[in-house]
mmCIF file of C-alpha atoms and ligand atoms in Angstrom:
data_model
loop_
_atom_site.group_PDB
_atom_site.id
_atom_site.type_symbol
_atom_site.label_atom_id
_atom_site.label_comp_id
_atom_site.label_asym_id
_atom_site.label_seq_id
_atom_site.Cartn_x
_atom_site.Cartn_y
_atom_site.Cartn_z
ATOM 1 C CA MET A 1 -49.689 -35.918 -37.968
ATOM 2 C CA ASN A 2 -53.052 -35.253 -36.329
ATOM 3 C CA SER A 3 -53.857 -38.172 -34.022
ATOM 4 C CA ARG A 4 -57.425 -36.992 -33.259
ATOM 5 C CA LEU A 5 -58.210 -36.881 -36.980
ATOM 6 C CA GLU A 6 -56.550 -40.269 -37.472
ATOM 7 C CA GLU A 7 -58.603 -41.849 -34.676
ATOM 8 C CA ILE A 8 -61.908 -40.361 -35.879
ATOM 9 C CA THR A 9 -61.220 -41.427 -39.469
ATOM 10 C CA LYS A 10 -60.531 -45.018 -38.370
ATOM 11 C CA LYS A 11 -63.776 -45.095 -36.400
ATOM 12 C CA ILE A 12 -65.912 -43.674 -39.238
ATOM 13 C CA VAL A 13 -64.373 -45.929 -41.880
ATOM 14 C CA GLY A 14 -64.724 -48.958 -39.594
ATOM 15 C CA ASN A 15 -68.433 -48.226 -39.107
ATOM 16 C CA ILE A 16 -68.989 -47.733 -42.845
ATOM 17 C CA HIS A 17 -67.240 -51.031 -43.621
ATOM 18 C CA GLU A 18 -69.461 -52.772 -41.074
ATOM 19 C CA VAL A 19 -72.631 -51.460 -42.767
ATOM 20 C CA ILE A 20 -71.311 -52.447 -46.220
ATOM 21 C CA VAL A 21 -70.701 -56.010 -45.048
ATOM 22 C CA GLU A 22 -73.970 -56.293 -43.103
ATOM 23 C CA TYR A 23 -76.103 -55.074 -46.027
ATOM 24 C CA GLN A 24 -73.880 -56.563 -48.764
ATOM 25 C CA ILE A 25 -73.708 -53.222 -50.607
ATOM 26 C CA ASN A 26 -73.007 -53.777 -54.315
ATOM 27 C CA ASP A 27 -71.179 -51.566 -56.823
ATOM 28 C CA THR A 28 -74.407 -50.102 -58.282
ATOM 29 C CA GLU A 29 -75.465 -48.926 -54.818
ATOM 30 C CA LEU A 30 -72.005 -47.506 -54.153
ATOM 31 C CA MET A 31 -72.182 -45.486 -57.387
ATOM 32 C CA GLN A 32 -75.646 -44.224 -56.413
ATOM 33 C CA ALA A 33 -74.303 -43.100 -53.047
ATOM 34 C CA LEU A 34 -71.278 -41.376 -54.595
ATOM 35 C CA ASN A 35 -73.440 -39.651 -57.232
ATOM 36 C CA PHE A 36 -75.780 -38.492 -54.475
ATOM 37 C CA LEU A 37 -72.884 -36.973 -52.511
ATOM 38 C CA THR A 38 -71.542 -35.328 -55.689
ATOM 39 C CA GLU A 39 -74.947 -33.733 -56.319
ATOM 40 C CA VAL A 40 -75.207 -32.619 -52.677
ATOM 41 C CA GLY A 41 -71.871 -30.826 -53.151
ATOM 42 C CA GLU A 42 -72.811 -29.313 -56.512
ATOM 43 C CA ARG A 43 -76.058 -27.950 -55.050
ATOM 44 C CA GLY A 44 -74.319 -26.651 -51.921
ATOM 45 C CA GLU A 45 -76.451 -28.861 -49.655
ATOM 46 C CA TYR A 46 -73.844 -30.370 -47.287
ATOM 47 C CA GLN A 47 -75.052 -28.106 -44.474
ATOM 48 C CA LEU A 48 -78.596 -29.291 -45.138
ATOM 49 C CA LEU A 49 -77.458 -32.935 -45.118
ATOM 50 C CA SER A 50 -75.831 -32.372 -41.745
ATOM 51 C CA ASP A 51 -79.064 -30.716 -40.542
ATOM 52 C CA VAL A 52 -81.470 -33.477 -41.608
ATOM 53 C CA LEU A 53 -79.204 -36.201 -40.204
ATOM 54 C CA GLY A 54 -79.365 -34.487 -36.797
ATOM 55 C CA ILE A 55 -75.610 -33.886 -36.888
ATOM 56 C CA SER A 56 -75.803 -30.064 -36.725
ATOM 57 C CA VAL A 57 -77.974 -30.058 -33.604
ATOM 58 C CA LEU A 58 -75.890 -32.755 -31.879
ATOM 59 C CA VAL A 59 -72.650 -30.856 -32.506
ATOM 60 C CA ASP A 60 -74.304 -27.617 -31.350
ATOM 61 C CA GLU A 61 -75.299 -29.306 -28.081
ATOM 62 C CA ILE A 62 -71.802 -30.697 -27.527
ATOM 63 C CA THR A 63 -70.291 -27.287 -28.289
ATOM 64 C CA HIS A 64 -72.643 -25.173 -26.187
ATOM 65 C CA GLY A 65 -73.956 -27.542 -23.522
ATOM 66 C CA GLN A 66 -77.379 -28.863 -22.697
ATOM 67 C CA GLU A 67 -80.220 -27.169 -20.863
ATOM 68 C CA GLU A 68 -79.184 -27.988 -17.297
ATOM 69 C CA THR A 69 -77.608 -24.580 -16.681
ATOM 70 C CA ALA A 70 -79.536 -21.389 -15.989
ATOM 71 C CA LYS A 71 -78.709 -19.900 -19.357
ATOM 72 C CA THR A 72 -81.043 -19.977 -22.334
ATOM 73 C CA ALA A 73 -80.451 -23.068 -24.488
ATOM 74 C CA HIS A 74 -78.257 -22.519 -27.536
ATOM 75 C CA ASN A 75 -79.474 -23.652 -30.943
ATOM 76 C CA VAL A 76 -78.196 -23.837 -34.516
ATOM 77 C CA GLU A 77 -77.947 -20.664 -36.608
ATOM 78 C CA GLY A 78 -79.280 -22.102 -39.865
ATOM 79 C CA PRO A 79 -78.360 -20.829 -43.328
ATOM 80 C CA LEU A 80 -80.562 -17.712 -43.569
ATOM 81 C CA TYR A 81 -78.903 -15.228 -41.226
ATOM 82 C CA ARG A 82 -77.922 -11.901 -42.806
ATOM 83 C CA PRO A 83 -75.602 -9.498 -40.983
ATOM 84 C CA ASN A 84 -76.225 -5.732 -40.846
ATOM 85 C CA ALA A 85 -79.946 -5.838 -40.067
ATOM 86 C CA PRO A 86 -81.509 -2.393 -39.471
ATOM 87 C CA LYS A 87 -80.642 -1.008 -36.015
ATOM 88 C CA MET A 88 -83.637 -0.380 -33.774
ATOM 89 C CA GLY A 89 -84.327 0.818 -30.234
ATOM 90 C CA SER A 90 -85.731 -1.324 -27.426
ATOM 91 C CA LYS A 91 -89.284 -0.944 -28.761
ATOM 92 C CA ALA A 92 -89.083 -2.236 -32.306
ATOM 93 C CA LYS A 93 -91.376 -3.267 -35.145
ATOM 94 C CA ILE A 94 -89.776 -5.698 -37.599
ATOM 95 C CA CYS A 95 -92.853 -6.557 -39.689
ATOM 96 C CA SER A 96 -94.324 -4.333 -42.384
ATOM 97 C CA ASP A 97 -97.985 -3.383 -42.751
ATOM 98 C CA GLY A 98 -98.229 -5.771 -45.703
ATOM 99 C CA ASP A 99 -97.334 -8.812 -43.580
ATOM 100 C CA LYS A 100 -100.329 -11.083 -43.149
ATOM 101 C CA GLY A 101 -100.975 -13.458 -40.280
ATOM 102 C CA ASP A 102 -101.397 -13.120 -36.544
ATOM 103 C CA ARG A 103 -99.590 -10.257 -34.827
ATOM 104 C CA LEU A 104 -97.079 -11.211 -32.170
ATOM 105 C CA ILE A 105 -95.480 -9.025 -29.543
ATOM 106 C CA LEU A 106 -92.407 -10.527 -28.001
ATOM 107 C CA THR A 107 -91.195 -8.861 -24.836
ATOM 108 C CA GLY A 108 -88.688 -9.612 -22.106
ATOM 109 C CA GLN A 109 -85.261 -8.884 -20.712
ATOM 110 C CA VAL A 110 -81.723 -9.915 -21.485
ATOM 111 C CA LEU A 111 -80.145 -11.132 -18.226
ATOM 112 C CA SER A 112 -76.785 -12.395 -17.042
ATOM 113 C CA ALA A 113 -76.738 -16.027 -15.825
ATOM 114 C CA GLU A 114 -74.101 -15.133 -13.242
ATOM 115 C CA ASN A 115 -76.260 -12.852 -11.068
ATOM 116 C CA ASN A 116 -79.569 -12.622 -12.967
ATOM 117 C CA LEU A 117 -79.043 -8.879 -13.397
ATOM 118 C CA PRO A 118 -80.406 -7.172 -16.514
ATOM 119 C CA LEU A 119 -78.001 -6.342 -19.308
ATOM 120 C CA ALA A 120 -78.494 -2.772 -20.534
ATOM 121 C CA HIS A 121 -77.677 -2.106 -24.212
ATOM 122 C CA ALA A 122 -77.539 -5.790 -25.106
ATOM 123 C CA LEU A 123 -78.111 -6.528 -28.803
ATOM 124 C CA VAL A 124 -80.931 -8.789 -29.989
ATOM 125 C CA ASP A 125 -80.390 -9.697 -33.648
ATOM 126 C CA ILE A 126 -83.648 -11.292 -34.856
ATOM 127 C CA TRP A 127 -84.629 -12.929 -38.155
ATOM 128 C CA GLN A 128 -87.647 -14.970 -39.167
ATOM 129 C CA ALA A 129 -89.884 -16.136 -42.006
ATOM 130 C CA ASP A 130 -93.283 -14.593 -42.716
ATOM 131 C CA GLU A 131 -96.695 -16.224 -42.305
ATOM 132 C CA LYS A 132 -96.119 -18.348 -45.442
ATOM 133 C CA GLY A 133 -92.732 -19.586 -44.201
ATOM 134 C CA ASP A 134 -90.655 -17.393 -46.552
ATOM 135 C CA TYR A 135 -87.639 -15.303 -45.506
ATOM 136 C CA GLU A 136 -87.380 -11.904 -47.212
ATOM 137 C CA ASN A 137 -84.366 -12.987 -49.284
ATOM 138 C CA GLN A 138 -86.397 -15.900 -50.691
ATOM 139 C CA ASP A 139 -89.444 -13.809 -51.567
ATOM 140 C CA GLU A 140 -89.492 -10.930 -54.055
ATOM 141 C CA ASN A 141 -92.706 -9.572 -52.499
ATOM 142 C CA GLN A 142 -90.985 -8.727 -49.213
ATOM 143 C CA ALA A 143 -88.861 -5.623 -48.706
ATOM 144 C CA ASP A 144 -85.112 -5.939 -48.119
ATOM 145 C CA TYR A 145 -84.473 -6.934 -44.460
ATOM 146 C CA ASN A 146 -88.212 -7.380 -43.742
ATOM 147 C CA LEU A 147 -88.720 -9.381 -40.513
ATOM 148 C CA ARG A 148 -85.113 -8.766 -39.470
ATOM 149 C CA GLY A 149 -83.751 -6.255 -36.969
ATOM 150 C CA LEU A 150 -80.902 -5.474 -34.592
ATOM 151 C CA ILE A 151 -82.586 -4.357 -31.388
ATOM 152 C CA GLU A 152 -80.786 -2.681 -28.486
ATOM 153 C CA THR A 153 -82.202 -3.284 -25.005
ATOM 154 C CA ASP A 154 -82.957 -0.319 -22.706
ATOM 155 C CA GLU A 155 -81.324 0.512 -19.352
ATOM 156 C CA GLU A 156 -83.185 -2.408 -17.722
ATOM 157 C CA GLY A 157 -82.239 -4.881 -20.425
ATOM 158 C CA ARG A 158 -85.782 -4.813 -21.811
ATOM 159 C CA PHE A 159 -87.012 -5.228 -25.377
ATOM 160 C CA THR A 160 -90.442 -5.264 -27.013
ATOM 161 C CA ILE A 161 -90.639 -6.495 -30.595
ATOM 162 C CA GLU A 162 -93.735 -6.305 -32.792
ATOM 163 C CA THR A 163 -93.870 -8.929 -35.533
ATOM 164 C CA VAL A 164 -96.078 -11.657 -37.032
ATOM 165 C CA ILE A 165 -96.195 -15.354 -36.150
ATOM 166 C CA PRO A 166 -93.917 -17.151 -38.653
ATOM 167 C CA GLY A 167 -95.316 -20.105 -40.579
ATOM 168 C CA PRO A 168 -93.651 -23.541 -40.928
ATOM 169 C CA TYR A 169 -91.551 -24.198 -44.028
ATOM 170 C CA GLU A 170 -89.994 -27.021 -46.056
ATOM 171 C CA ILE A 171 -86.190 -27.075 -46.153
ATOM 172 C CA ALA A 172 -85.429 -29.385 -49.054
ATOM 173 C CA LYS A 173 -88.163 -29.142 -51.667
ATOM 174 C CA ALA A 174 -86.266 -29.395 -54.965
ATOM 175 C CA GLY A 175 -82.750 -30.783 -54.369
ATOM 176 C CA PRO A 176 -81.121 -34.156 -53.690
ATOM 177 C CA ILE A 177 -81.828 -34.003 -49.938
ATOM 178 C CA GLY A 178 -85.571 -33.715 -50.660
ATOM 179 C CA GLY A 179 -85.414 -36.869 -52.804
ATOM 180 C CA PHE A 180 -83.360 -38.655 -50.156
ATOM 181 C CA LEU A 181 -85.840 -37.804 -47.359
ATOM 182 C CA GLU A 182 -88.757 -38.949 -49.499
ATOM 183 C CA ALA A 183 -86.982 -42.245 -50.212
ATOM 184 C CA ILE A 184 -86.562 -42.940 -46.490
ATOM 185 C CA GLY A 185 -90.113 -41.874 -45.632
ATOM 186 C CA ARG A 186 -89.351 -38.578 -43.884
ATOM 187 C CA HIS A 187 -90.837 -35.102 -44.367
ATOM 188 C CA ASP A 188 -88.807 -31.900 -44.680
ATOM 189 C CA TRP A 189 -90.930 -29.498 -42.609
ATOM 190 C CA ARG A 190 -89.635 -27.245 -39.863
ATOM 191 C CA PRO A 191 -92.102 -25.814 -37.328
ATOM 192 C CA GLY A 192 -92.486 -22.018 -37.277
ATOM 193 C CA HIS A 193 -89.620 -20.410 -35.371
ATOM 194 C CA ILE A 194 -87.795 -17.127 -34.815
ATOM 195 C CA HIS A 195 -83.992 -16.934 -34.847
ATOM 196 C CA PHE A 196 -81.925 -14.833 -32.447
ATOM 197 C CA LYS A 197 -78.347 -13.840 -31.794
ATOM 198 C CA VAL A 198 -78.222 -12.139 -28.412
ATOM 199 C CA SER A 199 -75.020 -10.465 -27.276
ATOM 200 C CA HIS A 200 -73.550 -8.171 -24.636
ATOM 201 C CA GLU A 201 -69.956 -7.141 -24.065
ATOM 202 C CA SER A 202 -69.817 -8.897 -20.668
ATOM 203 C CA CYS A 203 -71.167 -12.290 -21.821
ATOM 204 C CA SER A 204 -70.741 -15.084 -24.340
ATOM 205 C CA PRO A 205 -73.008 -14.471 -27.329
ATOM 206 C CA LEU A 206 -76.058 -16.715 -27.637
ATOM 207 C CA THR A 207 -77.480 -18.050 -30.908
ATOM 208 C CA THR A 208 -80.851 -19.708 -30.528
ATOM 209 C CA MET A 209 -84.403 -19.945 -31.841
ATOM 210 C CA LEU A 210 -87.852 -19.834 -30.298
ATOM 211 C CA PHE A 211 -90.629 -22.067 -31.574
ATOM 212 C CA VAL A 212 -94.311 -21.448 -32.272
ATOM 213 C CA PRO A 213 -96.437 -23.534 -29.885
ATOM 214 C CA ASN A 214 -99.068 -25.857 -31.382
ATOM 215 C CA ASP A 215 -97.354 -25.821 -34.768
ATOM 216 C CA PRO A 216 -98.281 -29.004 -36.714
ATOM 217 C CA TRP A 217 -94.572 -29.932 -36.974
ATOM 218 C CA ILE A 218 -93.496 -29.081 -33.411
ATOM 219 C CA ASP A 219 -92.993 -32.774 -32.535
ATOM 220 C CA SER A 220 -91.234 -33.758 -35.764
ATOM 221 C CA ASP A 221 -88.910 -30.905 -36.795
ATOM 222 C CA ALA A 222 -86.929 -32.092 -39.853
ATOM 223 C CA ILE A 223 -83.659 -31.094 -38.158
ATOM 224 C CA GLY A 224 -84.632 -32.119 -34.596
ATOM 225 C CA ALA A 225 -83.897 -28.702 -33.053
ATOM 226 C CA VAL A 226 -86.979 -28.215 -30.832
ATOM 227 C CA ARG A 227 -86.333 -27.978 -27.071
ATOM 228 C CA ASP A 228 -89.144 -27.548 -24.513
ATOM 229 C CA SER A 229 -87.478 -24.499 -22.979
ATOM 230 C CA LEU A 230 -87.457 -22.794 -26.406
ATOM 231 C CA ILE A 231 -91.177 -23.179 -27.168
ATOM 232 C CA MET A 232 -92.937 -19.824 -26.760
ATOM 233 C CA LYS A 233 -96.068 -19.410 -24.654
ATOM 234 C CA PHE A 234 -98.711 -17.233 -26.311
ATOM 235 C CA GLU A 235 -101.369 -15.199 -24.559
ATOM 236 C CA LYS A 236 -104.177 -13.734 -26.717
ATOM 237 C CA ILE A 237 -104.611 -10.020 -26.006
ATOM 238 C CA ASP A 238 -107.755 -8.253 -27.175
ATOM 239 C CA ALA A 239 -108.804 -5.884 -24.367
ATOM 240 C CA PRO A 240 -108.870 -2.273 -25.710
ATOM 241 C CA GLU A 241 -106.734 -0.900 -22.845
ATOM 242 C CA GLU A 242 -104.064 -3.549 -23.507
ATOM 243 C CA LEU A 243 -104.020 -2.709 -27.223
ATOM 244 C CA THR A 244 -103.484 0.960 -26.308
ATOM 245 C CA LYS A 245 -100.709 0.023 -23.882
ATOM 246 C CA TYR A 246 -98.848 -1.839 -26.625
ATOM 247 C CA ASN A 247 -99.743 0.771 -29.251
ATOM 248 C CA VAL A 248 -101.396 -1.663 -31.674
ATOM 249 C CA ASP A 249 -104.832 -1.485 -33.243
ATOM 250 C CA GLU A 250 -105.741 -5.168 -33.551
ATOM 251 C CA PRO A 251 -105.776 -8.184 -31.201
ATOM 252 C CA PHE A 252 -102.412 -9.908 -30.934
ATOM 253 C CA PHE A 253 -100.544 -12.716 -29.232
ATOM 254 C CA LEU A 254 -98.159 -11.773 -26.443
ATOM 255 C CA CYS A 255 -95.063 -13.812 -25.596
ATOM 256 C CA LYS A 256 -92.878 -12.970 -22.623
ATOM 257 C CA TYR A 257 -89.398 -14.469 -22.850
ATOM 258 C CA ASP A 258 -86.131 -13.604 -21.109
ATOM 259 C CA PHE A 259 -82.784 -14.438 -22.690
ATOM 260 C CA ILE A 260 -80.176 -15.472 -20.114
ATOM 261 C CA LEU A 261 -76.585 -15.168 -21.295
ATOM 262 C CA ASN A 262 -73.683 -17.223 -20.026
ATOM 263 C CA THR A 263 -70.605 -15.457 -18.747
ATOM 264 C CA ILE A 264 -68.123 -18.293 -19.132
ATOM 265 C CA GLU A 265 -66.229 -18.872 -22.339
ATOM 266 C CA ASN A 266 -65.947 -22.529 -23.198
ATOM 267 C CA GLU A 267 -62.209 -22.964 -23.633
ATOM 268 C CA LYS A 268 -62.473 -26.717 -24.044
ATOM 269 C CA ILE A 269 -64.281 -26.227 -27.350
ATOM 270 C CA GLU A 270 -61.681 -23.846 -28.755
ATOM 271 C CA ALA A 271 -59.069 -26.503 -28.107
ATOM 272 C CA LYS A 272 -61.157 -29.065 -29.999
ATOM 273 C CA ASP A 273 -61.653 -26.691 -32.954
ATOM 274 C CA GLU A 274 -57.922 -26.468 -33.309
ATOM 275 C CA ALA A 275 -57.405 -30.210 -33.012
ATOM 276 C CA LEU A 276 -59.648 -30.942 -36.001
ATOM 277 C CA GLN A 277 -57.935 -28.587 -38.417
ATOM 278 C CA ILE A 278 -56.275 -30.496 -41.217
ATOM 279 C CA LYS A 279 -52.872 -29.100 -42.025
HETATM 280 FE FE1 LIG B 1 -85.264 -20.709 -39.953
#
């Protein structure tokens, strides 16, 4: 007997019954709903359903806390992470010469929230879409692991990553979730963003994403993941001496961003994870 599961089930079922009575749902509508859920399962889109209903982000916030602490805000991982990205030093280039779009250099430090000291040899696992909004594993024109990398910070916790500014993309074009969003008058665009998993042996790992400022969808992300503290600030760099300093041959946008890792494990959450397991 799992009393937490029992309580949650009662609450959910009670709320569903209330909606059925209020809207006088008939058997045709029930069949439509069940067929929709069947198709969502067949197409492997339950994660996406959770995303577009804002459930993924809400659970992520409950699990990892809000932005009131010093640490960098956590965010959802999304479905496109691939482990074993190419290992790179603290000065890394993750784009290829064929990548179009504006160049971006992202530089900063990985720091500990406890004392604000830099974390040497921290790992910054980065993945992103290209200018068109495609990840390499969705696009046969991109090389394997393009725009992905596992970067190790230097002795001062620093990293400098050369890439391109990722474009926005649609998350549900062809499947049942796309049809559902259209039916309720919502779009399926996500603003351009870059994903990160930042880790160090002395801290809790951080999964998050940074957003492209001024993106047309920055105020209406289809999964509601944008947080002010995670929107990058771009500075246009075109002075010849600056280009030499960063070892690039064309003007680029510079973003300085420090990742601050938490040192406290959240034991409360582990307890909850266990409580929800169905035996
Ligand atoms: Fe993404």
